[in-house]
PDB file of C-alpha atoms and ligand atoms in Angstrom:
ATOM      1  CA  MET A  93     -16.879  -3.148 -11.496  1.00 88.00           C
ATOM      2  CA  GLU A  94     -17.394  -6.877 -12.255  1.00 90.00           C
ATOM      3  CA  GLN A  95     -15.699  -7.773  -8.994  1.00 93.00           C
ATOM      4  CA  LEU A  96     -17.976  -5.405  -7.146  1.00 96.00           C
ATOM      5  CA  ARG A  97     -21.051  -6.721  -8.895  1.00 95.00           C
ATOM      6  CA  ALA A  98     -20.149 -10.320  -7.901  1.00 95.00           C
ATOM      7  CA  TYR A  99     -19.485  -9.265  -4.325  1.00 96.00           C
ATOM      8  CA  LEU A 100     -22.877  -7.371  -4.065  1.00 96.00           C
ATOM      9  CA  GLU A 101     -24.687 -10.377  -5.479  1.00 95.00           C
ATOM     10  CA  GLY A 102     -22.876 -12.816  -3.202  1.00 94.00           C
ATOM     11  CA  ARG A 103     -21.087 -12.472   0.107  1.00 94.00           C
ATOM     12  CA  PHE A 104     -22.136  -8.884   0.723  1.00 95.00           C
ATOM     13  CA  LYS A 105     -25.464 -10.284   1.807  1.00 95.00           C
ATOM     14  CA  GLU A 106     -23.856 -12.552   4.359  1.00 95.00           C
ATOM     15  CA  ILE A 107     -21.676  -9.990   6.121  1.00 95.00           C
ATOM     16  CA  PRO A 108     -23.460  -8.306   9.119  1.00 93.00           C
ATOM     17  CA  GLY A 109     -23.273  -4.563   8.890  1.00 93.00           C
ATOM     18  CA  TRP A 110     -24.853  -1.406   7.800  1.00 90.00           C
ATOM     19  CA  CYS A 111     -24.992  -0.746   3.999  1.00 93.00           C
ATOM     20  CA  HIS A 112     -27.838  -0.756   1.461  1.00 95.00           C
ATOM     21  CA  PRO A 113     -26.858  -2.352  -1.867  1.00 96.00           C
ATOM     22  CA  GLN A 114     -28.700   0.465  -3.817  1.00 97.00           C
ATOM     23  CA  LEU A 115     -26.157   2.958  -2.437  1.00 98.00           C
ATOM     24  CA  PHE A 116     -24.067   1.795  -5.383  1.00 98.00           C
ATOM     25  CA  GLN A 117     -26.546   3.387  -7.789  1.00 98.00           C
ATOM     26  CA  THR A 118     -24.838   6.509  -6.849  1.00 98.00           C
ATOM     27  CA  ILE A 119     -21.300   5.211  -6.291  1.00 98.00           C
ATOM     28  CA  GLN A 120     -21.183   3.662  -9.791  1.00 98.00           C
ATOM     29  CA  PRO A 121     -21.383   7.060 -11.575  1.00 98.00           C
ATOM     30  CA  LEU A 122     -19.100   8.690  -9.038  1.00 98.00           C
ATOM     31  CA  ASP A 123     -16.514   6.008  -9.643  1.00 98.00           C
ATOM     32  CA  GLN A 124     -16.961   6.590 -13.503  1.00 97.00           C
ATOM     33  CA  LEU A 125     -16.325  10.348 -12.929  1.00 98.00           C
ATOM     34  CA  GLN A 126     -13.243   9.607 -10.897  1.00 98.00           C
ATOM     35  CA  ARG A 127     -11.829   7.431 -13.625  1.00 97.00           C
ATOM     36  CA  ARG A 128     -12.590  10.112 -16.134  1.00 96.00           C
ATOM     37  CA  HIS A 129     -10.638  12.631 -14.146  1.00 97.00           C
ATOM     38  CA  GLY A 130      -7.721  10.180 -13.179  1.00 97.00           C
ATOM     39  CA  VAL A 131      -8.620  10.301  -9.445  1.00 97.00           C
ATOM     40  CA  GLU A 132      -6.861   7.082  -8.465  1.00 93.00           C
ATOM     41  CA  GLY A 133      -6.343   7.039  -4.751  1.00 97.00           C
ATOM     42  CA  PRO A 134      -7.117   4.062  -2.419  1.00 98.00           C
ATOM     43  CA  VAL A 135     -10.074   4.030   0.065  1.00 98.00           C
ATOM     44  CA  CYS A 136     -10.489   4.641   3.772  1.00 98.00           C
ATOM     45  CA  GLU A 137     -13.097   3.910   6.275  1.00 98.00           C
ATOM     46  CA  ILE A 138     -13.474   5.121   9.971  1.00 98.00           C
ATOM     47  CA  GLY A 139     -15.620   2.375  11.541  1.00 96.00           C
ATOM     48  CA  VAL A 140     -15.301  -0.706   9.457  1.00 96.00           C
ATOM     49  CA  LEU A 141     -17.086  -3.185  11.743  1.00 94.00           C
ATOM     50  CA  LYS A 142     -16.696  -6.471   9.785  1.00 95.00           C
ATOM     51  CA  GLY A 143     -15.904  -4.835   6.453  1.00 97.00           C
ATOM     52  CA  LYS A 144     -19.258  -4.936   4.582  1.00 97.00           C
ATOM     53  CA  PHE A 145     -18.942  -1.435   2.985  1.00 98.00           C
ATOM     54  CA  PHE A 146     -15.143  -1.277   3.055  1.00 98.00           C
ATOM     55  CA  ILE A 147     -14.747  -4.401   0.957  1.00 98.00           C
ATOM     56  CA  ALA A 148     -17.122  -3.012  -1.665  1.00 98.00           C
ATOM     57  CA  LEU A 149     -15.171   0.229  -1.878  1.00 98.00           C
ATOM     58  CA  MET A 150     -11.836  -1.687  -2.107  1.00 97.00           C
ATOM     59  CA  LYS A 151     -13.232  -3.552  -5.143  1.00 96.00           C
ATOM     60  CA  LEU A 152     -13.488  -0.359  -7.102  1.00 96.00           C
ATOM     61  CA  LYS A 153      -9.973   0.917  -6.750  1.00 97.00           C
ATOM     62  CA  GLN A 154      -6.607  -0.379  -7.941  1.00 94.00           C
ATOM     63  CA  ALA A 155      -4.465   1.954  -5.853  1.00 97.00           C
ATOM     64  CA  ARG A 156      -3.045   0.839  -2.525  1.00 97.00           C
ATOM     65  CA  PRO A 157      -2.757   0.834   0.459  1.00 98.00           C
ATOM     66  CA  HIS A 158      -6.346   1.103   1.745  1.00 98.00           C
ATOM     67  CA  TYR A 159      -6.908   2.239   5.376  1.00 98.00           C
ATOM     68  CA  ALA A 160      -9.300   0.674   7.892  1.00 98.00           C
ATOM     69  CA  ILE A 161      -9.632   2.627  11.129  1.00 97.00           C
ATOM     70  CA  ASP A 162     -11.641   1.170  14.006  1.00 96.00           C
ATOM     71  CA  LEU A 163     -11.589   0.802  17.737  1.00 93.00           C
ATOM     72  CA  PHE A 164     -11.746  -2.988  17.426  1.00 90.00           C
ATOM     73  CA  SER A 165     -10.725  -4.057  20.925  1.00 80.00           C
ATOM     74  CA  LEU A 166     -10.421  -0.615  22.477  1.00 76.00           C
ATOM     75  CA  GLU A 167     -13.713  -0.915  24.429  1.00 65.00           C
ATOM     76  CA  ARG A 168     -12.929   1.974  26.878  1.00 60.00           C
ATOM     77  CA  ARG A 169     -13.238   4.411  23.998  1.00 55.00           C
ATOM     78  CA  ASP A 170     -16.533   3.122  22.733  1.00 56.00           C
ATOM     79  CA  PHE A 171     -18.641   6.314  23.062  1.00 61.00           C
ATOM     80  CA  ASP A 172     -21.945   5.312  21.423  1.00 66.00           C
ATOM     81  CA  GLN A 173     -22.340   1.536  21.587  1.00 59.00           C
ATOM     82  CA  GLY A 174     -23.054   1.377  17.883  1.00 56.00           C
ATOM     83  CA  GLY A 175     -21.583  -2.156  17.520  1.00 60.00           C
ATOM     84  CA  ARG A 176     -17.876  -2.861  17.758  1.00 67.00           C
ATOM     85  CA  GLY A 177     -15.512  -3.899  15.066  1.00 66.00           C
ATOM     86  CA  HIS A 178     -14.109  -7.412  15.135  1.00 87.00           C
ATOM     87  CA  LEU A 179     -10.488  -7.503  13.902  1.00 93.00           C
ATOM     88  CA  ASN A 180     -10.394 -11.224  13.270  1.00 93.00           C
ATOM     89  CA  LYS A 181     -13.709 -11.268  11.413  1.00 95.00           C
ATOM     90  CA  PHE A 182     -12.656  -8.091   9.470  1.00 96.00           C
ATOM     91  CA  ARG A 183      -9.425  -9.796   8.363  1.00 96.00           C
ATOM     92  CA  THR A 184     -11.178 -13.006   7.449  1.00 96.00           C
ATOM     93  CA  ASN A 185     -13.787 -11.234   5.485  1.00 97.00           C
ATOM     94  CA  ILE A 186     -11.125  -9.355   3.524  1.00 97.00           C
ATOM     95  CA  LYS A 187      -9.370 -12.657   2.688  1.00 96.00           C
ATOM     96  CA  ARG A 188     -12.566 -14.624   1.862  1.00 96.00           C
ATOM     97  CA  ASN A 189     -13.643 -11.833  -0.553  1.00 95.00           C
ATOM     98  CA  GLY A 190     -10.479 -11.835  -2.670  1.00 93.00           C
ATOM     99  CA  GLY A 191      -8.629  -9.077  -0.773  1.00 93.00           C
ATOM    100  CA  ASN A 192      -5.025  -9.094   0.220  1.00 95.00           C
ATOM    101  CA  LEU A 193      -4.259  -8.079   3.843  1.00 97.00           C
ATOM    102  CA  ASP A 194      -0.976  -6.612   2.650  1.00 97.00           C
ATOM    103  CA  ASP A 195      -3.010  -4.016   0.775  1.00 97.00           C
ATOM    104  CA  VAL A 196      -4.770  -2.848   3.927  1.00 98.00           C
ATOM    105  CA  ARG A 197      -3.322  -0.753   6.777  1.00 98.00           C
ATOM    106  CA  ILE A 198      -5.316  -1.444   9.877  1.00 97.00           C
ATOM    107  CA  LEU A 199      -5.335   1.292  12.530  1.00 96.00           C
ATOM    108  CA  GLU A 200      -6.774   0.095  15.861  1.00 95.00           C
ATOM    109  CA  ARG A 201      -7.588   3.583  17.119  1.00 94.00           C
ATOM    110  CA  ASP A 202     -10.128   6.055  18.345  1.00 95.00           C
ATOM    111  CA  SER A 203     -10.495   8.222  15.249  1.00 97.00           C
ATOM    112  CA  MET A 204     -10.535  11.313  17.542  1.00 96.00           C
ATOM    113  CA  GLU A 205      -6.773  10.647  18.257  1.00 96.00           C
ATOM    114  CA  ILE A 206      -5.726  11.020  14.676  1.00 97.00           C
ATOM    115  CA  THR A 207      -3.296  13.899  14.564  1.00 96.00           C
ATOM    116  CA  ARG A 208      -1.820  16.228  11.914  1.00 97.00           C
ATOM    117  CA  ARG A 209       1.281  13.999  12.035  1.00 97.00           C
ATOM    118  CA  ASP A 210      -0.727  10.866  11.251  1.00 98.00           C
ATOM    119  CA  ILE A 211      -2.355  12.794   8.352  1.00 98.00           C
ATOM    120  CA  ASP A 212       0.990  13.801   6.920  1.00 98.00           C
ATOM    121  CA  ARG A 213       2.280  10.159   7.190  1.00 98.00           C
ATOM    122  CA  ILE A 214      -0.927   8.783   5.506  1.00 98.00           C
ATOM    123  CA  LEU A 215      -0.795  11.350   2.716  1.00 98.00           C
ATOM    124  CA  ASP A 216       2.817  10.257   2.080  1.00 98.00           C
ATOM    125  CA  ASP A 217       1.953   6.582   2.295  1.00 98.00           C
ATOM    126  CA  THR A 218      -0.993   6.936  -0.184  1.00 98.00           C
ATOM    127  CA  ASP A 219       0.814   9.161  -2.536  1.00 97.00           C
ATOM    128  CA  GLY A 220      -1.623  12.116  -2.001  1.00 98.00           C
ATOM    129  CA  GLY A 221      -4.664  10.749  -0.190  1.00 98.00           C
ATOM    130  CA  PHE A 222      -7.838   8.728  -0.763  1.00 98.00           C
ATOM    131  CA  SER A 223     -10.381   8.673  -3.628  1.00 98.00           C
ATOM    132  CA  MET A 224     -13.272   7.553  -1.359  1.00 98.00           C
ATOM    133  CA  PHE A 225     -13.547   7.955   2.402  1.00 98.00           C
ATOM    134  CA  SER A 226     -16.346   6.637   4.563  1.00 98.00           C
ATOM    135  CA  ILE A 227     -17.083   8.063   8.060  1.00 98.00           C
ATOM    136  CA  ASP A 228     -19.002   5.514  10.122  1.00 97.00           C
ATOM    137  CA  GLY A 229     -17.259   5.434  13.547  1.00 96.00           C
ATOM    138  CA  ALA A 230     -18.556   7.154  16.751  1.00 96.00           C
ATOM    139  CA  HIS A 231     -21.678   9.134  16.115  1.00 96.00           C
ATOM    140  CA  THR A 232     -21.179  12.036  18.564  1.00 97.00           C
ATOM    141  CA  ALA A 233     -21.217  15.588  17.161  1.00 98.00           C
ATOM    142  CA  GLU A 234     -17.580  16.041  18.245  1.00 97.00           C
ATOM    143  CA  HIS A 235     -16.396  12.839  16.428  1.00 97.00           C
ATOM    144  CA  THR A 236     -18.390  13.665  13.402  1.00 98.00           C
ATOM    145  CA  ILE A 237     -16.652  17.088  13.148  1.00 98.00           C
ATOM    146  CA  HIS A 238     -13.184  15.648  13.875  1.00 98.00           C
ATOM    147  CA  ASP A 239     -13.754  12.724  11.414  1.00 98.00           C
ATOM    148  CA  ALA A 240     -15.025  15.151   8.754  1.00 98.00           C
ATOM    149  CA  ARG A 241     -12.007  17.325   9.049  1.00 98.00           C
ATOM    150  CA  THR A 242      -9.703  14.215   8.967  1.00 98.00           C
ATOM    151  CA  ALA A 243     -11.499  12.970   5.897  1.00 98.00           C
ATOM    152  CA  MET A 244     -11.265  16.350   4.067  1.00 98.00           C
ATOM    153  CA  ALA A 245      -7.538  16.500   4.823  1.00 98.00           C
ATOM    154  CA  LEU A 246      -6.997  12.970   3.478  1.00 98.00           C
ATOM    155  CA  THR A 247      -9.276  12.977   0.435  1.00 98.00           C
ATOM    156  CA  ARG A 248      -8.092  14.064  -2.974  1.00 98.00           C
ATOM    157  CA  PRO A 249      -9.967  17.021  -4.549  1.00 97.00           C
ATOM    158  CA  GLY A 250     -11.836  14.698  -7.005  1.00 97.00           C
ATOM    159  CA  GLY A 251     -12.645  12.330  -4.070  1.00 98.00           C
ATOM    160  CA  ILE A 252     -15.886  11.546  -2.229  1.00 98.00           C
ATOM    161  CA  ILE A 253     -16.697  11.450   1.420  1.00 98.00           C
ATOM    162  CA  PHE A 254     -19.646   9.482   2.861  1.00 98.00           C
ATOM    163  CA  VAL A 255     -21.115  10.485   6.252  1.00 98.00           C
ATOM    164  CA  ASP A 256     -23.296   7.671   7.576  1.00 98.00           C
ATOM    165  CA  ASP A 257     -26.525   8.206   9.518  1.00 98.00           C
ATOM    166  CA  TYR A 258     -26.954  11.938   8.758  1.00 97.00           C
ATOM    167  CA  TYR A 259     -30.716  11.706   8.934  1.00 97.00           C
ATOM    168  CA  ASN A 260     -30.913   8.811  11.382  1.00 97.00           C
ATOM    169  CA  ALA A 261     -32.861  10.006  14.401  1.00 97.00           C
ATOM    170  CA  ASN A 262     -31.111   7.404  16.504  1.00 97.00           C
ATOM    171  CA  TRP A 263     -27.861   9.294  16.057  1.00 97.00           C
ATOM    172  CA  PRO A 264     -28.626  12.979  16.152  1.00 98.00           C
ATOM    173  CA  GLY A 265     -24.929  13.842  16.845  1.00 98.00           C
ATOM    174  CA  VAL A 266     -24.051  13.244  13.244  1.00 98.00           C
ATOM    175  CA  GLN A 267     -26.447  15.908  11.925  1.00 98.00           C
ATOM    176  CA  GLU A 268     -25.437  18.271  14.737  1.00 98.00           C
ATOM    177  CA  GLY A 269     -21.812  17.827  13.898  1.00 98.00           C
ATOM    178  CA  VAL A 270     -22.336  18.378  10.184  1.00 98.00           C
ATOM    179  CA  CYS A 271     -24.496  21.498  10.876  1.00 98.00           C
ATOM    180  CA  ARG A 272     -21.846  22.942  13.229  1.00 98.00           C
ATOM    181  CA  LEU A 273     -19.192  22.354  10.637  1.00 97.00           C
ATOM    182  CA  TYR A 274     -20.943  24.249   7.855  1.00 98.00           C
ATOM    183  CA  PHE A 275     -22.440  27.000  10.026  1.00 97.00           C
ATOM    184  CA  ILE A 276     -19.034  27.969  11.510  1.00 95.00           C
ATOM    185  CA  ASP A 277     -16.718  27.205   8.665  1.00 96.00           C
ATOM    186  CA  SER A 278     -16.457  26.917   4.850  1.00 96.00           C
ATOM    187  CA  PRO A 279     -14.687  23.591   4.305  1.00 97.00           C
ATOM    188  CA  PRO A 280     -13.539  22.487   0.785  1.00 97.00           C
ATOM    189  CA  PHE A 281     -15.851  19.474   0.664  1.00 98.00           C
ATOM    190  CA  VAL A 282     -19.663  20.241   0.542  1.00 98.00           C
ATOM    191  CA  PRO A 283     -22.798  18.280   0.416  1.00 98.00           C
ATOM    192  CA  LEU A 284     -23.646  16.729  -2.953  1.00 98.00           C
ATOM    193  CA  LEU A 285     -26.487  14.365  -2.126  1.00 98.00           C
ATOM    194  CA  GLU A 286     -28.083  12.158   0.384  1.00 98.00           C
ATOM    195  CA  THR A 287     -29.048   8.597  -0.296  1.00 98.00           C
ATOM    196  CA  CYS A 288     -29.367   5.183   1.606  1.00 97.00           C
ATOM    197  CA  ASN A 289     -28.690   6.848   5.020  1.00 97.00           C
ATOM    198  CA  LYS A 290     -25.468   8.538   3.836  1.00 98.00           C
ATOM    199  CA  LEU A 291     -24.648  12.202   3.222  1.00 98.00           C
ATOM    200  CA  VAL A 292     -22.274  12.361   0.297  1.00 98.00           C
ATOM    201  CA  LEU A 293     -19.700  15.217   0.088  1.00 98.00           C
ATOM    202  CA  CYS A 294     -17.490  16.267  -2.778  1.00 98.00           C
ATOM    203  CA  HIS A 295     -15.092  19.016  -3.427  1.00 98.00           C
ATOM    204  CA  ARG A 296     -16.458  22.422  -4.431  1.00 98.00           C
ATOM    205  CA  SER A 297     -14.453  22.364  -7.668  1.00 97.00           C
ATOM    206  CA  TYR A 298     -16.151  19.198  -8.847  1.00 98.00           C
ATOM    207  CA  HIS A 299     -19.599  19.860  -7.406  1.00 98.00           C
ATOM    208  CA  ALA A 300     -21.517  21.101 -10.473  1.00 98.00           C
ATOM    209  CA  GLU A 301     -20.200  18.357 -12.720  1.00 98.00           C
ATOM    210  CA  TYR A 302     -20.709  15.554 -10.209  1.00 98.00           C
ATOM    211  CA  LEU A 303     -24.314  16.779  -9.412  1.00 98.00           C
ATOM    212  CA  ASP A 304     -25.394  16.777 -13.071  1.00 98.00           C
ATOM    213  CA  TYR A 305     -23.765  13.459 -13.946  1.00 98.00           C
ATOM    214  CA  VAL A 306     -25.034  11.460 -10.902  1.00 98.00           C
ATOM    215  CA  GLY A 307     -28.568  12.937 -11.182  1.00 98.00           C
ATOM    216  CA  ASP A 308     -28.720  12.007 -14.902  1.00 98.00           C
ATOM    217  CA  PHE A 309     -27.198   8.587 -14.416  1.00 98.00           C
ATOM    218  CA  VAL A 310     -29.603   7.566 -11.622  1.00 98.00           C
ATOM    219  CA  THR A 311     -32.638   8.952 -13.485  1.00 97.00           C
ATOM    220  CA  ARG A 312     -31.738   7.032 -16.687  1.00 97.00           C
ATOM    221  CA  HIS A 313     -30.826   3.700 -15.114  1.00 97.00           C
ATOM    222  CA  PHE A 314     -33.057   3.373 -12.025  1.00 97.00           C
ATOM    223  CA  PRO A 315     -36.613   4.480 -12.774  1.00 95.00           C
ATOM    224  CA  ASP A 316     -37.834   3.221  -9.426  1.00 96.00           C
ATOM    225  CA  SER A 317     -35.510   5.683  -7.542  1.00 97.00           C
ATOM    226  CA  ARG A 318     -36.751   9.223  -6.913  1.00 98.00           C
ATOM    227  CA  VAL A 319     -34.183  11.972  -7.629  1.00 98.00           C
ATOM    228  CA  LYS A 320     -35.270  15.231  -5.984  1.00 98.00           C
ATOM    229  CA  GLN A 321     -33.403  18.563  -6.424  1.00 98.00           C
ATOM    230  CA  VAL A 322     -32.949  20.269  -2.991  1.00 98.00           C
ATOM    231  CA  LYS A 323     -30.577  22.750  -1.367  1.00 98.00           C
ATOM    232  CA  ARG A 324     -28.260  21.888   1.598  1.00 98.00           C
ATOM    233  CA  PHE A 325     -26.349  24.719   3.315  1.00 97.00           C
ATOM    234  CA  GLY A 326     -27.000  26.753   0.159  1.00 97.00           C
ATOM    235  CA  PHE A 327     -25.553  24.108  -2.218  1.00 98.00           C
ATOM    236  CA  ASP A 328     -27.541  22.554  -5.044  1.00 98.00           C
ATOM    237  CA  ASN A 329     -28.083  18.924  -3.912  1.00 98.00           C
ATOM    238  CA  LEU A 330     -30.014  15.768  -4.597  1.00 98.00           C
ATOM    239  CA  THR A 331     -32.040  13.485  -2.320  1.00 98.00           C
ATOM    240  CA  ILE A 332     -32.106  10.058  -3.939  1.00 98.00           C
ATOM    241  CA  THR A 333     -34.728   7.759  -2.494  1.00 98.00           C
ATOM    242  CA  VAL A 334     -34.211   4.212  -3.710  1.00 97.00           C
ATOM    243  CA  ASN A 335     -36.715   1.406  -3.842  1.00 94.00           C
ATOM    244  CA  GLN A 336     -35.207  -1.177  -1.421  1.00 92.00           C
ATOM    245  CA  GLU A 337     -37.499  -3.927  -2.666  1.00 90.00           C
ATOM    246  CA  THR A 338     -37.068  -3.654  -6.427  1.00 88.00           C
ATOM    247  CA  GLY A 339     -34.071  -1.377  -6.872  1.00 89.00           C
ATOM    248  CA  ALA A 340     -30.977  -2.848  -8.491  1.00 94.00           C
ATOM    249  CA  ALA A 341     -27.524  -2.011  -7.077  1.00 95.00           C
ATOM    250  CA  LEU A 342     -25.660  -1.400 -10.363  1.00 95.00           C
ATOM    251  CA  ALA A 343     -26.531  -0.394 -13.978  1.00 95.00           C
ATOM    252  CA  PRO A 344     -25.682  -2.740 -16.782  1.00 91.00           C
ATOM    253  CA  GLU A 345     -22.046  -3.332 -17.791  1.00 70.00           C
ATOM    254  CA  ASP A 346     -22.363  -1.591 -21.188  1.00 58.00           C
ATOM    255  CA  ASP A 347     -22.438   1.736 -19.427  1.00 57.00           C
ATOM    256  CA  GLU A 348     -18.871   1.516 -18.286  1.00 55.00           C
ATOM    257  CA  PRO A 349     -16.745   4.619 -17.898  1.00 52.00           C
ATOM    258  CA  ALA A 350     -14.693   6.588 -20.244  1.00 49.00           C
ATOM    259  CA  THR A 351     -11.009   6.393 -19.024  1.00 50.00           C
ATOM    260  CA  ALA A 352      -8.966   9.475 -18.404  1.00 48.00           C
ATOM    261  CA  GLU A 353      -7.136   8.863 -21.716  1.00 49.00           C
ATOM    262  CA  ALA A 354     -10.364   8.437 -23.724  1.00 48.00           C
ATOM    263  CA  ALA A 355     -11.856  11.633 -22.229  1.00 47.00           C
ATOM    264  CA  ALA A 356      -8.674  13.683 -22.982  1.00 43.00           C
TER     265      ALA A 356
HETATM  266  C1  LIG B 297     -21.967   1.203  12.673  1.00 60.30           C
HETATM  267  S1  LIG B 297     -20.533   0.375  12.776  1.00 60.30           S
HETATM  268  C2  LIG B 297     -19.842   0.557  11.142  1.00 60.30           C
HETATM  269  C3  LIG B 297     -20.493  -0.303  10.076  1.00 60.30           C
HETATM  270  C4  LIG B 297     -19.732  -0.497   8.896  1.00 60.30           C
HETATM  271  N1  LIG B 297     -19.311   0.711   8.270  1.00 60.30           N
HETATM  272  C5  LIG B 297     -20.413  -1.458   7.879  1.00 60.30           C
HETATM  273  O1  LIG B 297     -20.135  -1.307   6.670  1.00 60.30           O
HETATM  274  O2  LIG B 297     -21.172  -2.320   8.194  1.00 60.30           O
HETATM  275  C6  LIG B 297     -19.502   1.426  13.758  1.00 60.30           C
HETATM  276  C7  LIG B 297     -18.086   1.014  13.939  1.00 60.30           C
HETATM  277  O3  LIG B 297     -17.328   2.129  14.341  1.00 60.30           O
HETATM  278  C8  LIG B 297     -16.394   1.737  15.336  1.00 60.30           C
HETATM  279  N2  LIG B 297     -16.113   2.861  16.215  1.00 60.30           N
HETATM  280  C9  LIG B 297     -16.860   3.415  17.189  1.00 60.30           C
HETATM  281  N3  LIG B 297     -16.303   4.506  17.802  1.00 60.30           N
HETATM  282  C10 LIG B 297     -15.154   4.629  17.098  1.00 60.30           C
HETATM  283  C11 LIG B 297     -14.081   5.569  17.255  1.00 60.30           C
HETATM  284  N4  LIG B 297     -14.055   6.540  18.158  1.00 60.30           N
HETATM  285  N5  LIG B 297     -13.008   5.489  16.426  1.00 60.30           N
HETATM  286  C12 LIG B 297     -12.973   4.485  15.459  1.00 60.30           C
HETATM  287  N6  LIG B 297     -13.940   3.573  15.254  1.00 60.30           N
HETATM  288  C13 LIG B 297     -15.003   3.684  16.118  1.00 60.30           C
HETATM  289  C14 LIG B 297     -17.046   0.533  15.985  1.00 60.30           C
HETATM  290  O4  LIG B 297     -16.090  -0.256  16.708  1.00 60.30           O
HETATM  291  C15 LIG B 297     -17.820  -0.074  14.903  1.00 60.30           C
HETATM  292  O5  LIG B 297     -17.011  -1.107  14.291  1.00 60.30           O
END
């Protein structure tokens, strides 16, 4: 957590990209819960751009290898002109921020082309999948559905999936894709909360515990954030509205997690 804190207070601000620091008000308690449950997988992002959010997620987790999936130079497949990843800048940012490129598998790929065979290989390579998975690639409804299914297949049951731009009116395909997914199917990961432009999903088996813990954590530590109880697709959920002017990114260090051993 200290490495993440240093990154958020330093170079995070210099890397162009799309991520609010106050998003970590919610990620900190989710990381604590994962440690408590021994959920130790690496992280993955579809749509890394220059690594702003990916590097932050990397700093939370010891497990390897992490996966970065982006079109990078595959311009022909750029469906929504949302900004294109820069492989050299991505690599440089990983190195400049204390990361090791040997710990990161880079897939220069349209995420829509990820197949069942890729999924099996990645599950094998990561010893059972990821603990945190961010979806921020193409914003069409079709990509959102495909990326969400990929993420659910590759994320451990105690893991977390972030879907960027769910309520962003400039990218209506994201909401359309998520709605189609939940109206026609009952996938294992379901909405938990929305904050900082991201819809956060967790596994049904962990939902009640994660909801209580995160709501309580944010209410206690960030009085300038509003935590509202809502329903999404029939599931109890939170909408966490942060104060982007005054809101801190992380709670103090003395509220660090119980380990799996301590909790046992
Ligand atoms: C909005 S940016 C991502 C921002 C990034 N997550 C951050 O932390 O700043 C979208 C990224 O998705 C990538 N992208 C777009 N379409 C994609 C696709 N079909 N498959 C994989 N990546 C894609 C783009 O190259 C770009 O880097």
